[in-house]
């Protein structure tokens, strides 16, 4: 250490040199491994700050906690905190920015023949997995948000970003599709309304399932619960897929024609819309059985049950 410099001055000089070295490294163009390492470090710092904020909010109260205290608890300077978050409210939701990017990439890379609502459902499931990856943190965050109105408002603002993203995607798929979902009219006045309602329904289903899971302490198969809610939404808003559009994961026997598949889909929709008092029919068929024969057998069984 230079004897003419105080410890504070020496520390400031070392910090400036370190920042200059990092700037030079960035200008030289870091390697892909360097990018990954930097991204991991950034993610870790965000998590450290969020954890510190959560602990302080829980121990001394949200209003009583300052940004300076959060930074000190995480072992960093105040200015470091503001490199990662614009406010202490934002520190409670550290993962949503990255998750929103992942969801947008998922929508952009979806196959054009996949049912658009299925794509949106896959997108919101990414959000659910973000919460489910750290159940303890998610439960603690939920309990804190219920107590602080400012955090509830922040959560609503965060959720609305996903809803807008899904609405834009559905409208884009509608504009690009040669075959459109039943009830939609290209250029019609109801286009934006139907897209917004469908997107809102998916987000609302996610929120309902997520809150129920959090109230249960983060226990249970939350993805299975969400899948069930998706089926309810599909049957309500998009019971029949456009011609040529397949739901993700649908298996069709070799040699099946579009007419056969359409007949099977129509039978399934009819079964879903049956009266609640009807009996349940379970059908077992070989995977290589002709779909025409399977449909005929189902119709015959249903007809026999109706006449009996």
PDB file of C-alpha atoms in Angstrom:
ATOM      1  CA  UNK A   1       0.000   0.000   0.000  1.00  0.00           C
ATOM      2  CA  UNK A   2       1.266   3.513  -0.818  1.00  0.00           C
ATOM      3  CA  UNK A   3       2.112   5.240   2.481  1.00  0.00           C
ATOM      4  CA  UNK A   4       0.759   8.545   1.144  1.00  0.00           C
ATOM      5  CA  UNK A   5      -2.696   7.041   0.577  1.00  0.00           C
ATOM      6  CA  UNK A   6      -5.269   6.302   3.221  1.00  0.00           C
ATOM      7  CA  UNK A   7      -6.970   2.842   3.270  1.00  0.00           C
ATOM      8  CA  UNK A   8     -10.154   4.445   1.888  1.00  0.00           C
ATOM      9  CA  UNK A   9      -8.255   6.061  -0.995  1.00  0.00           C
ATOM     10  CA  UNK A  10      -6.442   2.843  -1.760  1.00  0.00           C
ATOM     11  CA  UNK A  11      -9.740   0.915  -1.795  1.00  0.00           C
ATOM     12  CA  UNK A  12     -11.290   3.458  -4.153  1.00  0.00           C
ATOM     13  CA  UNK A  13      -8.279   3.207  -6.468  1.00  0.00           C
ATOM     14  CA  UNK A  14      -8.455  -0.586  -6.522  1.00  0.00           C
ATOM     15  CA  UNK A  15     -12.176  -0.412  -7.281  1.00  0.00           C
ATOM     16  CA  UNK A  16     -11.596   1.979 -10.169  1.00  0.00           C
ATOM     17  CA  UNK A  17      -8.857  -0.250 -11.585  1.00  0.00           C
ATOM     18  CA  UNK A  18     -11.115  -3.298 -11.324  1.00  0.00           C
ATOM     19  CA  UNK A  19     -13.949  -1.524 -13.150  1.00  0.00           C
ATOM     20  CA  UNK A  20     -11.496  -0.378 -15.835  1.00  0.00           C
ATOM     21  CA  UNK A  21     -10.272  -3.949 -16.279  1.00  0.00           C
ATOM     22  CA  UNK A  22     -13.823  -5.213 -16.634  1.00  0.00           C
ATOM     23  CA  UNK A  23     -14.574  -2.513 -19.207  1.00  0.00           C
ATOM     24  CA  UNK A  24     -11.478  -3.473 -21.199  1.00  0.00           C
ATOM     25  CA  UNK A  25     -12.480  -7.130 -21.091  1.00  0.00           C
ATOM     26  CA  UNK A  26     -15.959  -6.267 -22.361  1.00  0.00           C
ATOM     27  CA  UNK A  27     -14.514  -4.192 -25.196  1.00  0.00           C
ATOM     28  CA  UNK A  28     -12.348  -7.131 -26.236  1.00  0.00           C
ATOM     29  CA  UNK A  29     -15.445  -9.296 -26.590  1.00  0.00           C
ATOM     30  CA  UNK A  30     -15.745 -12.020 -23.960  1.00  0.00           C
ATOM     31  CA  UNK A  31     -15.987 -15.648 -24.993  1.00  0.00           C
ATOM     32  CA  UNK A  32     -19.297 -17.568 -24.855  1.00  0.00           C
ATOM     33  CA  UNK A  33     -18.066 -19.199 -21.647  1.00  0.00           C
ATOM     34  CA  UNK A  34     -17.435 -15.723 -20.260  1.00  0.00           C
ATOM     35  CA  UNK A  35     -20.959 -14.676 -21.172  1.00  0.00           C
ATOM     36  CA  UNK A  36     -22.409 -17.685 -19.384  1.00  0.00           C
ATOM     37  CA  UNK A  37     -20.261 -17.071 -16.335  1.00  0.00           C
ATOM     38  CA  UNK A  38     -21.262 -13.402 -16.218  1.00  0.00           C
ATOM     39  CA  UNK A  39     -24.947 -14.307 -16.591  1.00  0.00           C
ATOM     40  CA  UNK A  40     -24.675 -16.840 -13.778  1.00  0.00           C
ATOM     41  CA  UNK A  41     -22.963 -14.294 -11.536  1.00  0.00           C
ATOM     42  CA  UNK A  42     -25.615 -11.723 -12.299  1.00  0.00           C
ATOM     43  CA  UNK A  43     -28.382 -14.190 -11.543  1.00  0.00           C
ATOM     44  CA  UNK A  44     -26.708 -15.168  -8.278  1.00  0.00           C
ATOM     45  CA  UNK A  45     -26.407 -11.546  -7.192  1.00  0.00           C
ATOM     46  CA  UNK A  46     -30.062 -10.922  -7.947  1.00  0.00           C
ATOM     47  CA  UNK A  47     -30.982 -13.928  -5.840  1.00  0.00           C
ATOM     48  CA  UNK A  48     -28.709 -12.807  -2.998  1.00  0.00           C
ATOM     49  CA  UNK A  49     -30.291  -9.350  -2.943  1.00  0.00           C
ATOM     50  CA  UNK A  50     -33.801 -10.805  -3.135  1.00  0.00           C
ATOM     51  CA  UNK A  51     -33.055 -13.197  -0.266  1.00  0.00           C
ATOM     52  CA  UNK A  52     -31.669 -10.365   1.855  1.00  0.00           C
ATOM     53  CA  UNK A  53     -34.743  -8.258   1.129  1.00  0.00           C
ATOM     54  CA  UNK A  54     -37.104 -11.092   2.016  1.00  0.00           C
ATOM     55  CA  UNK A  55     -35.345 -11.767   5.322  1.00  0.00           C
ATOM     56  CA  UNK A  56     -35.390  -8.099   6.345  1.00  0.00           C
ATOM     57  CA  UNK A  57     -39.017  -7.614   5.319  1.00  0.00           C
ATOM     58  CA  UNK A  58     -40.004 -10.643   7.383  1.00  0.00           C
ATOM     59  CA  UNK A  59     -37.977  -9.671  10.458  1.00  0.00           C
ATOM     60  CA  UNK A  60     -38.483  -5.914  10.699  1.00  0.00           C
ATOM     61  CA  UNK A  61     -41.305  -5.067   8.295  1.00  0.00           C
ATOM     62  CA  UNK A  62     -41.513  -3.890   4.706  1.00  0.00           C
ATOM     63  CA  UNK A  63     -41.950  -0.165   5.346  1.00  0.00           C
ATOM     64  CA  UNK A  64     -39.145  -0.145   7.916  1.00  0.00           C
ATOM     65  CA  UNK A  65     -36.604  -1.717   5.557  1.00  0.00           C
ATOM     66  CA  UNK A  66     -34.422   0.509   3.368  1.00  0.00           C
ATOM     67  CA  UNK A  67     -32.392  -0.202   0.263  1.00  0.00           C
ATOM     68  CA  UNK A  68     -29.224   0.567   2.211  1.00  0.00           C
ATOM     69  CA  UNK A  69     -30.102  -2.149   4.714  1.00  0.00           C
ATOM     70  CA  UNK A  70     -30.810  -4.673   1.969  1.00  0.00           C
ATOM     71  CA  UNK A  71     -27.485  -3.914   0.285  1.00  0.00           C
ATOM     72  CA  UNK A  72     -25.624  -4.183   3.590  1.00  0.00           C
ATOM     73  CA  UNK A  73     -27.318  -7.495   4.391  1.00  0.00           C
ATOM     74  CA  UNK A  74     -26.192  -8.850   0.998  1.00  0.00           C
ATOM     75  CA  UNK A  75     -22.662  -7.480   1.525  1.00  0.00           C
ATOM     76  CA  UNK A  76     -22.703  -4.996  -1.368  1.00  0.00           C
ATOM     77  CA  UNK A  77     -22.876  -1.238  -1.839  1.00  0.00           C
ATOM     78  CA  UNK A  78     -26.095   0.717  -2.393  1.00  0.00           C
ATOM     79  CA  UNK A  79     -25.156   1.470  -6.003  1.00  0.00           C
ATOM     80  CA  UNK A  80     -24.731  -2.263  -6.633  1.00  0.00           C
ATOM     81  CA  UNK A  81     -28.311  -2.823  -5.551  1.00  0.00           C
ATOM     82  CA  UNK A  82     -29.541  -0.327  -8.145  1.00  0.00           C
ATOM     83  CA  UNK A  83     -27.619  -2.108 -10.884  1.00  0.00           C
ATOM     84  CA  UNK A  84     -30.009  -5.011 -10.438  1.00  0.00           C
ATOM     85  CA  UNK A  85     -33.258  -3.487  -9.175  1.00  0.00           C
ATOM     86  CA  UNK A  86     -34.914  -0.118  -9.506  1.00  0.00           C
ATOM     87  CA  UNK A  87     -36.668  -0.332  -6.139  1.00  0.00           C
ATOM     88  CA  UNK A  88     -37.040  -2.560  -3.111  1.00  0.00           C
ATOM     89  CA  UNK A  89     -40.455  -3.694  -4.437  1.00  0.00           C
ATOM     90  CA  UNK A  90     -38.746  -5.068  -7.524  1.00  0.00           C
ATOM     91  CA  UNK A  91     -36.361  -7.137  -5.408  1.00  0.00           C
ATOM     92  CA  UNK A  92     -39.266  -9.355  -4.365  1.00  0.00           C
ATOM     93  CA  UNK A  93     -39.748 -10.522  -7.977  1.00  0.00           C
ATOM     94  CA  UNK A  94     -36.191 -11.221  -9.171  1.00  0.00           C
ATOM     95  CA  UNK A  95     -36.957 -13.924 -11.739  1.00  0.00           C
ATOM     96  CA  UNK A  96     -39.771 -12.454 -13.810  1.00  0.00           C
ATOM     97  CA  UNK A  97     -37.624 -10.508 -16.286  1.00  0.00           C
ATOM     98  CA  UNK A  98     -35.693 -13.621 -17.315  1.00  0.00           C
ATOM     99  CA  UNK A  99     -38.857 -15.738 -17.317  1.00  0.00           C
ATOM    100  CA  UNK A 100     -40.656 -13.247 -19.543  1.00  0.00           C
ATOM    101  CA  UNK A 101     -37.800 -13.524 -22.057  1.00  0.00           C
ATOM    102  CA  UNK A 102     -37.996 -17.335 -21.975  1.00  0.00           C
ATOM    103  CA  UNK A 103     -41.753 -17.256 -22.509  1.00  0.00           C
ATOM    104  CA  UNK A 104     -41.402 -14.829 -25.433  1.00  0.00           C
ATOM    105  CA  UNK A 105     -38.780 -17.118 -27.012  1.00  0.00           C
ATOM    106  CA  UNK A 106     -41.082 -20.115 -26.529  1.00  0.00           C
ATOM    107  CA  UNK A 107     -43.944 -18.349 -28.312  1.00  0.00           C
ATOM    108  CA  UNK A 108     -41.686 -17.212 -31.143  1.00  0.00           C
ATOM    109  CA  UNK A 109     -40.291 -20.714 -31.734  1.00  0.00           C
ATOM    110  CA  UNK A 110     -43.638 -22.565 -31.630  1.00  0.00           C
ATOM    111  CA  UNK A 111     -44.531 -24.715 -34.629  1.00  0.00           C
ATOM    112  CA  UNK A 112     -47.172 -23.063 -36.860  1.00  0.00           C
ATOM    113  CA  UNK A 113     -49.409 -26.153 -36.820  1.00  0.00           C
ATOM    114  CA  UNK A 114     -49.568 -26.317 -33.008  1.00  0.00           C
ATOM    115  CA  UNK A 115     -52.814 -25.076 -31.525  1.00  0.00           C
ATOM    116  CA  UNK A 116     -52.165 -21.475 -30.390  1.00  0.00           C
ATOM    117  CA  UNK A 117     -53.868 -21.950 -27.031  1.00  0.00           C
ATOM    118  CA  UNK A 118     -51.625 -24.943 -26.341  1.00  0.00           C
ATOM    119  CA  UNK A 119     -48.626 -22.719 -27.009  1.00  0.00           C
ATOM    120  CA  UNK A 120     -49.906 -20.111 -24.552  1.00  0.00           C
ATOM    121  CA  UNK A 121     -50.501 -22.834 -21.961  1.00  0.00           C
ATOM    122  CA  UNK A 122     -46.919 -24.025 -22.379  1.00  0.00           C
ATOM    123  CA  UNK A 123     -45.781 -20.447 -21.950  1.00  0.00           C
ATOM    124  CA  UNK A 124     -47.571 -19.857 -18.648  1.00  0.00           C
ATOM    125  CA  UNK A 125     -46.277 -23.195 -17.385  1.00  0.00           C
ATOM    126  CA  UNK A 126     -42.776 -21.697 -17.531  1.00  0.00           C
ATOM    127  CA  UNK A 127     -43.948 -19.131 -14.998  1.00  0.00           C
ATOM    128  CA  UNK A 128     -45.342 -21.854 -12.761  1.00  0.00           C
ATOM    129  CA  UNK A 129     -42.068 -23.763 -12.894  1.00  0.00           C
ATOM    130  CA  UNK A 130     -40.236 -20.625 -11.817  1.00  0.00           C
ATOM    131  CA  UNK A 131     -42.266 -20.598  -8.588  1.00  0.00           C
ATOM    132  CA  UNK A 132     -42.170 -24.379  -8.127  1.00  0.00           C
ATOM    133  CA  UNK A 133     -38.366 -24.510  -8.403  1.00  0.00           C
ATOM    134  CA  UNK A 134     -38.036 -22.830  -4.975  1.00  0.00           C
ATOM    135  CA  UNK A 135     -41.161 -23.719  -2.960  1.00  0.00           C
ATOM    136  CA  UNK A 136     -39.910 -22.301   0.325  1.00  0.00           C
ATOM    137  CA  UNK A 137     -39.045 -18.906  -1.144  1.00  0.00           C
ATOM    138  CA  UNK A 138     -42.301 -18.796  -3.118  1.00  0.00           C
ATOM    139  CA  UNK A 139     -44.419 -19.542  -0.051  1.00  0.00           C
ATOM    140  CA  UNK A 140     -42.605 -16.885   2.015  1.00  0.00           C
ATOM    141  CA  UNK A 141     -43.030 -14.358  -0.805  1.00  0.00           C
ATOM    142  CA  UNK A 142     -46.745 -15.149  -1.058  1.00  0.00           C
ATOM    143  CA  UNK A 143     -47.240 -14.611   2.670  1.00  0.00           C
ATOM    144  CA  UNK A 144     -45.378 -11.307   2.517  1.00  0.00           C
ATOM    145  CA  UNK A 145     -47.300 -10.057  -0.521  1.00  0.00           C
ATOM    146  CA  UNK A 146     -50.603 -10.720   1.239  1.00  0.00           C
ATOM    147  CA  UNK A 147     -49.525  -8.362   4.025  1.00  0.00           C
ATOM    148  CA  UNK A 148     -48.162  -5.466   1.936  1.00  0.00           C
ATOM    149  CA  UNK A 149     -50.524  -3.645  -0.476  1.00  0.00           C
ATOM    150  CA  UNK A 150     -47.612  -2.139  -2.441  1.00  0.00           C
ATOM    151  CA  UNK A 151     -46.302  -5.609  -3.216  1.00  0.00           C
ATOM    152  CA  UNK A 152     -49.733  -6.825  -4.296  1.00  0.00           C
ATOM    153  CA  UNK A 153     -49.908  -3.933  -6.749  1.00  0.00           C
ATOM    154  CA  UNK A 154     -46.447  -4.793  -8.024  1.00  0.00           C
ATOM    155  CA  UNK A 155     -47.479  -8.415  -8.496  1.00  0.00           C
ATOM    156  CA  UNK A 156     -50.531  -7.360 -10.521  1.00  0.00           C
ATOM    157  CA  UNK A 157     -48.297  -5.252 -12.760  1.00  0.00           C
ATOM    158  CA  UNK A 158     -45.932  -8.190 -13.287  1.00  0.00           C
ATOM    159  CA  UNK A 159     -48.757 -10.584 -14.175  1.00  0.00           C
ATOM    160  CA  UNK A 160     -50.209  -8.124 -16.691  1.00  0.00           C
ATOM    161  CA  UNK A 161     -46.989  -8.328 -18.719  1.00  0.00           C
ATOM    162  CA  UNK A 162     -47.574 -12.027 -19.404  1.00  0.00           C
ATOM    163  CA  UNK A 163     -51.194 -11.385 -20.272  1.00  0.00           C
ATOM    164  CA  UNK A 164     -50.266  -8.718 -22.825  1.00  0.00           C
ATOM    165  CA  UNK A 165     -47.607 -10.993 -24.310  1.00  0.00           C
ATOM    166  CA  UNK A 166     -50.113 -13.837 -24.770  1.00  0.00           C
ATOM    167  CA  UNK A 167     -52.731 -11.513 -26.251  1.00  0.00           C
ATOM    168  CA  UNK A 168     -50.273 -10.236 -28.861  1.00  0.00           C
ATOM    169  CA  UNK A 169     -49.263 -13.793 -29.709  1.00  0.00           C
ATOM    170  CA  UNK A 170     -52.852 -14.984 -30.182  1.00  0.00           C
ATOM    171  CA  UNK A 171     -53.686 -12.013 -32.388  1.00  0.00           C
ATOM    172  CA  UNK A 172     -50.557 -12.659 -34.433  1.00  0.00           C
ATOM    173  CA  UNK A 173     -51.431 -16.326 -34.920  1.00  0.00           C
ATOM    174  CA  UNK A 174     -54.962 -15.346 -35.876  1.00  0.00           C
ATOM    175  CA  UNK A 175     -53.690 -12.952 -38.535  1.00  0.00           C
ATOM    176  CA  UNK A 176     -51.256 -15.509 -39.942  1.00  0.00           C
ATOM    177  CA  UNK A 177     -53.503 -18.593 -39.967  1.00  0.00           C
ATOM    178  CA  UNK A 178     -55.214 -19.739 -43.134  1.00  0.00           C
ATOM    179  CA  UNK A 179     -57.751 -21.628 -41.055  1.00  0.00           C
ATOM    180  CA  UNK A 180     -59.066 -19.792 -38.022  1.00  0.00           C
ATOM    181  CA  UNK A 181     -60.745 -21.022 -34.845  1.00  0.00           C
ATOM    182  CA  UNK A 182     -64.544 -21.336 -34.954  1.00  0.00           C
ATOM    183  CA  UNK A 183     -66.266 -18.118 -33.926  1.00  0.00           C
ATOM    184  CA  UNK A 184     -63.390 -15.907 -35.030  1.00  0.00           C
ATOM    185  CA  UNK A 185     -63.746 -13.660 -38.061  1.00  0.00           C
ATOM    186  CA  UNK A 186     -60.678 -12.232 -39.729  1.00  0.00           C
ATOM    187  CA  UNK A 187     -60.820  -8.492 -39.276  1.00  0.00           C
ATOM    188  CA  UNK A 188     -63.940  -8.746 -37.119  1.00  0.00           C
ATOM    189  CA  UNK A 189     -64.664  -6.478 -34.187  1.00  0.00           C
ATOM    190  CA  UNK A 190     -64.396  -9.363 -31.727  1.00  0.00           C
ATOM    191  CA  UNK A 191     -60.839 -10.404 -32.604  1.00  0.00           C
ATOM    192  CA  UNK A 192     -59.039  -8.432 -29.926  1.00  0.00           C
ATOM    193  CA  UNK A 193     -61.704  -9.220 -27.339  1.00  0.00           C
ATOM    194  CA  UNK A 194     -61.462 -12.974 -27.908  1.00  0.00           C
ATOM    195  CA  UNK A 195     -57.662 -12.891 -27.818  1.00  0.00           C
ATOM    196  CA  UNK A 196     -57.673 -10.902 -24.580  1.00  0.00           C
ATOM    197  CA  UNK A 197     -60.286 -13.149 -22.965  1.00  0.00           C
ATOM    198  CA  UNK A 198     -58.384 -16.318 -23.896  1.00  0.00           C
ATOM    199  CA  UNK A 199     -55.077 -14.916 -22.632  1.00  0.00           C
ATOM    200  CA  UNK A 200     -56.707 -13.656 -19.441  1.00  0.00           C
ATOM    201  CA  UNK A 201     -58.315 -17.053 -18.846  1.00  0.00           C
ATOM    202  CA  UNK A 202     -54.976 -18.868 -19.076  1.00  0.00           C
ATOM    203  CA  UNK A 203     -53.288 -16.380 -16.721  1.00  0.00           C
ATOM    204  CA  UNK A 204     -56.218 -16.477 -14.279  1.00  0.00           C
ATOM    205  CA  UNK A 205     -56.129 -20.292 -14.231  1.00  0.00           C
ATOM    206  CA  UNK A 206     -52.406 -20.188 -13.499  1.00  0.00           C
ATOM    207  CA  UNK A 207     -52.917 -17.685 -10.667  1.00  0.00           C
ATOM    208  CA  UNK A 208     -55.729 -19.751  -9.161  1.00  0.00           C
ATOM    209  CA  UNK A 209     -53.717 -22.977  -9.190  1.00  0.00           C
ATOM    210  CA  UNK A 210     -50.575 -21.230  -7.959  1.00  0.00           C
ATOM    211  CA  UNK A 211     -52.324 -19.539  -5.019  1.00  0.00           C
ATOM    212  CA  UNK A 212     -53.955 -22.816  -4.002  1.00  0.00           C
ATOM    213  CA  UNK A 213     -50.575 -24.541  -4.093  1.00  0.00           C
ATOM    214  CA  UNK A 214     -48.914 -21.752  -2.080  1.00  0.00           C
ATOM    215  CA  UNK A 215     -51.663 -21.817   0.542  1.00  0.00           C
ATOM    216  CA  UNK A 216     -50.954 -25.554   0.885  1.00  0.00           C
ATOM    217  CA  UNK A 217     -47.335 -24.753   1.722  1.00  0.00           C
ATOM    218  CA  UNK A 218     -45.981 -25.612  -1.743  1.00  0.00           C
ATOM    219  CA  UNK A 219     -47.025 -29.274  -1.548  1.00  0.00           C
ATOM    220  CA  UNK A 220     -48.682 -31.320  -4.283  1.00  0.00           C
ATOM    221  CA  UNK A 221     -48.310 -31.817  -8.033  1.00  0.00           C
ATOM    222  CA  UNK A 222     -48.955 -28.248  -9.122  1.00  0.00           C
ATOM    223  CA  UNK A 223     -48.246 -28.942 -12.821  1.00  0.00           C
ATOM    224  CA  UNK A 224     -50.927 -31.647 -12.925  1.00  0.00           C
ATOM    225  CA  UNK A 225     -53.385 -29.212 -11.365  1.00  0.00           C
ATOM    226  CA  UNK A 226     -52.525 -26.615 -13.987  1.00  0.00           C
ATOM    227  CA  UNK A 227     -52.916 -29.142 -16.820  1.00  0.00           C
ATOM    228  CA  UNK A 228     -56.416 -29.920 -15.572  1.00  0.00           C
ATOM    229  CA  UNK A 229     -57.326 -26.231 -15.616  1.00  0.00           C
ATOM    230  CA  UNK A 230     -56.015 -25.984 -19.185  1.00  0.00           C
ATOM    231  CA  UNK A 231     -58.390 -28.719 -20.309  1.00  0.00           C
ATOM    232  CA  UNK A 232     -61.283 -26.800 -18.813  1.00  0.00           C
ATOM    233  CA  UNK A 233     -60.238 -23.662 -20.713  1.00  0.00           C
ATOM    234  CA  UNK A 234     -59.755 -25.538 -23.974  1.00  0.00           C
ATOM    235  CA  UNK A 235     -63.239 -27.020 -23.722  1.00  0.00           C
ATOM    236  CA  UNK A 236     -64.720 -23.603 -22.959  1.00  0.00           C
ATOM    237  CA  UNK A 237     -62.973 -21.320 -25.448  1.00  0.00           C
ATOM    238  CA  UNK A 238     -61.406 -23.546 -28.105  1.00  0.00           C
ATOM    239  CA  UNK A 239     -63.351 -26.811 -28.033  1.00  0.00           C
ATOM    240  CA  UNK A 240     -62.657 -27.512 -31.721  1.00  0.00           C
ATOM    241  CA  UNK A 241     -59.259 -26.856 -33.241  1.00  0.00           C
ATOM    242  CA  UNK A 242     -59.004 -25.314 -36.718  1.00  0.00           C
ATOM    243  CA  UNK A 243     -58.706 -27.789 -39.605  1.00  0.00           C
ATOM    244  CA  UNK A 244     -55.165 -29.114 -39.895  1.00  0.00           C
ATOM    245  CA  UNK A 245     -54.137 -27.788 -36.481  1.00  0.00           C
ATOM    246  CA  UNK A 246     -53.043 -30.335 -33.919  1.00  0.00           C
ATOM    247  CA  UNK A 247     -52.736 -30.142 -30.186  1.00  0.00           C
ATOM    248  CA  UNK A 248     -49.240 -30.755 -28.877  1.00  0.00           C
ATOM    249  CA  UNK A 249     -48.721 -34.437 -28.121  1.00  0.00           C
ATOM    250  CA  UNK A 250     -51.672 -35.712 -30.169  1.00  0.00           C
ATOM    251  CA  UNK A 251     -50.976 -39.192 -31.568  1.00  0.00           C
ATOM    252  CA  UNK A 252     -52.607 -40.213 -34.833  1.00  0.00           C
ATOM    253  CA  UNK A 253     -52.517 -43.759 -36.171  1.00  0.00           C
ATOM    254  CA  UNK A 254     -50.612 -44.263 -39.440  1.00  0.00           C
ATOM    255  CA  UNK A 255     -52.858 -43.954 -42.471  1.00  0.00           C
ATOM    256  CA  UNK A 256     -55.544 -41.942 -40.699  1.00  0.00           C
ATOM    257  CA  UNK A 257     -57.252 -39.351 -42.868  1.00  0.00           C
ATOM    258  CA  UNK A 258     -58.168 -35.804 -41.859  1.00  0.00           C
ATOM    259  CA  UNK A 259     -61.857 -36.762 -42.053  1.00  0.00           C
ATOM    260  CA  UNK A 260     -61.306 -39.617 -39.617  1.00  0.00           C
ATOM    261  CA  UNK A 261     -59.405 -37.453 -37.167  1.00  0.00           C
ATOM    262  CA  UNK A 262     -62.069 -34.755 -37.466  1.00  0.00           C
ATOM    263  CA  UNK A 263     -64.758 -37.329 -36.693  1.00  0.00           C
ATOM    264  CA  UNK A 264     -62.857 -38.491 -33.629  1.00  0.00           C
ATOM    265  CA  UNK A 265     -62.378 -34.894 -32.452  1.00  0.00           C
ATOM    266  CA  UNK A 266     -66.061 -34.186 -32.996  1.00  0.00           C
ATOM    267  CA  UNK A 267     -66.983 -37.256 -30.954  1.00  0.00           C
ATOM    268  CA  UNK A 268     -64.681 -36.110 -28.158  1.00  0.00           C
ATOM    269  CA  UNK A 269     -66.196 -32.615 -28.148  1.00  0.00           C
ATOM    270  CA  UNK A 270     -69.686 -34.121 -28.116  1.00  0.00           C
ATOM    271  CA  UNK A 271     -68.735 -36.320 -25.159  1.00  0.00           C
ATOM    272  CA  UNK A 272     -67.327 -33.331 -23.266  1.00  0.00           C
ATOM    273  CA  UNK A 273     -70.553 -31.393 -23.769  1.00  0.00           C
ATOM    274  CA  UNK A 274     -72.808 -34.240 -22.634  1.00  0.00           C
ATOM    275  CA  UNK A 275     -75.183 -33.780 -19.724  1.00  0.00           C
ATOM    276  CA  UNK A 276     -73.683 -34.248 -16.229  1.00  0.00           C
ATOM    277  CA  UNK A 277     -76.079 -37.101 -15.470  1.00  0.00           C
ATOM    278  CA  UNK A 278     -74.839 -39.334 -18.269  1.00  0.00           C
ATOM    279  CA  UNK A 279     -72.825 -42.500 -17.691  1.00  0.00           C
ATOM    280  CA  UNK A 280     -69.104 -42.755 -18.410  1.00  0.00           C
ATOM    281  CA  UNK A 281     -67.868 -44.872 -21.319  1.00  0.00           C
ATOM    282  CA  UNK A 282     -64.274 -46.123 -21.286  1.00  0.00           C
ATOM    283  CA  UNK A 283     -62.874 -47.437 -24.561  1.00  0.00           C
ATOM    284  CA  UNK A 284     -59.684 -49.479 -25.021  1.00  0.00           C
ATOM    285  CA  UNK A 285     -58.171 -49.871 -28.482  1.00  0.00           C
ATOM    286  CA  UNK A 286     -54.895 -50.999 -30.009  1.00  0.00           C
ATOM    287  CA  UNK A 287     -52.656 -48.219 -31.252  1.00  0.00           C
ATOM    288  CA  UNK A 288     -52.606 -49.784 -34.732  1.00  0.00           C
ATOM    289  CA  UNK A 289     -56.395 -50.133 -34.960  1.00  0.00           C
ATOM    290  CA  UNK A 290     -58.008 -48.183 -37.858  1.00  0.00           C
ATOM    291  CA  UNK A 291     -59.490 -44.981 -36.494  1.00  0.00           C
ATOM    292  CA  UNK A 292     -62.626 -45.451 -38.619  1.00  0.00           C
ATOM    293  CA  UNK A 293     -63.300 -48.704 -36.752  1.00  0.00           C
ATOM    294  CA  UNK A 294     -62.575 -47.110 -33.368  1.00  0.00           C
ATOM    295  CA  UNK A 295     -65.000 -44.244 -34.069  1.00  0.00           C
ATOM    296  CA  UNK A 296     -67.694 -46.680 -35.272  1.00  0.00           C
ATOM    297  CA  UNK A 297     -67.328 -48.791 -32.110  1.00  0.00           C
ATOM    298  CA  UNK A 298     -67.576 -45.703 -29.888  1.00  0.00           C
ATOM    299  CA  UNK A 299     -70.682 -44.497 -31.692  1.00  0.00           C
ATOM    300  CA  UNK A 300     -72.276 -47.951 -31.463  1.00  0.00           C
ATOM    301  CA  UNK A 301     -71.526 -48.131 -27.723  1.00  0.00           C
ATOM    302  CA  UNK A 302     -72.943 -44.666 -27.153  1.00  0.00           C
ATOM    303  CA  UNK A 303     -76.047 -45.485 -29.183  1.00  0.00           C
ATOM    304  CA  UNK A 304     -76.585 -48.689 -27.215  1.00  0.00           C
ATOM    305  CA  UNK A 305     -76.238 -46.837 -23.932  1.00  0.00           C
ATOM    306  CA  UNK A 306     -78.750 -44.205 -25.070  1.00  0.00           C
ATOM    307  CA  UNK A 307     -81.394 -46.764 -26.138  1.00  0.00           C
ATOM    308  CA  UNK A 308     -80.814 -48.996 -23.139  1.00  0.00           C
TER     309      UNK A 308
END
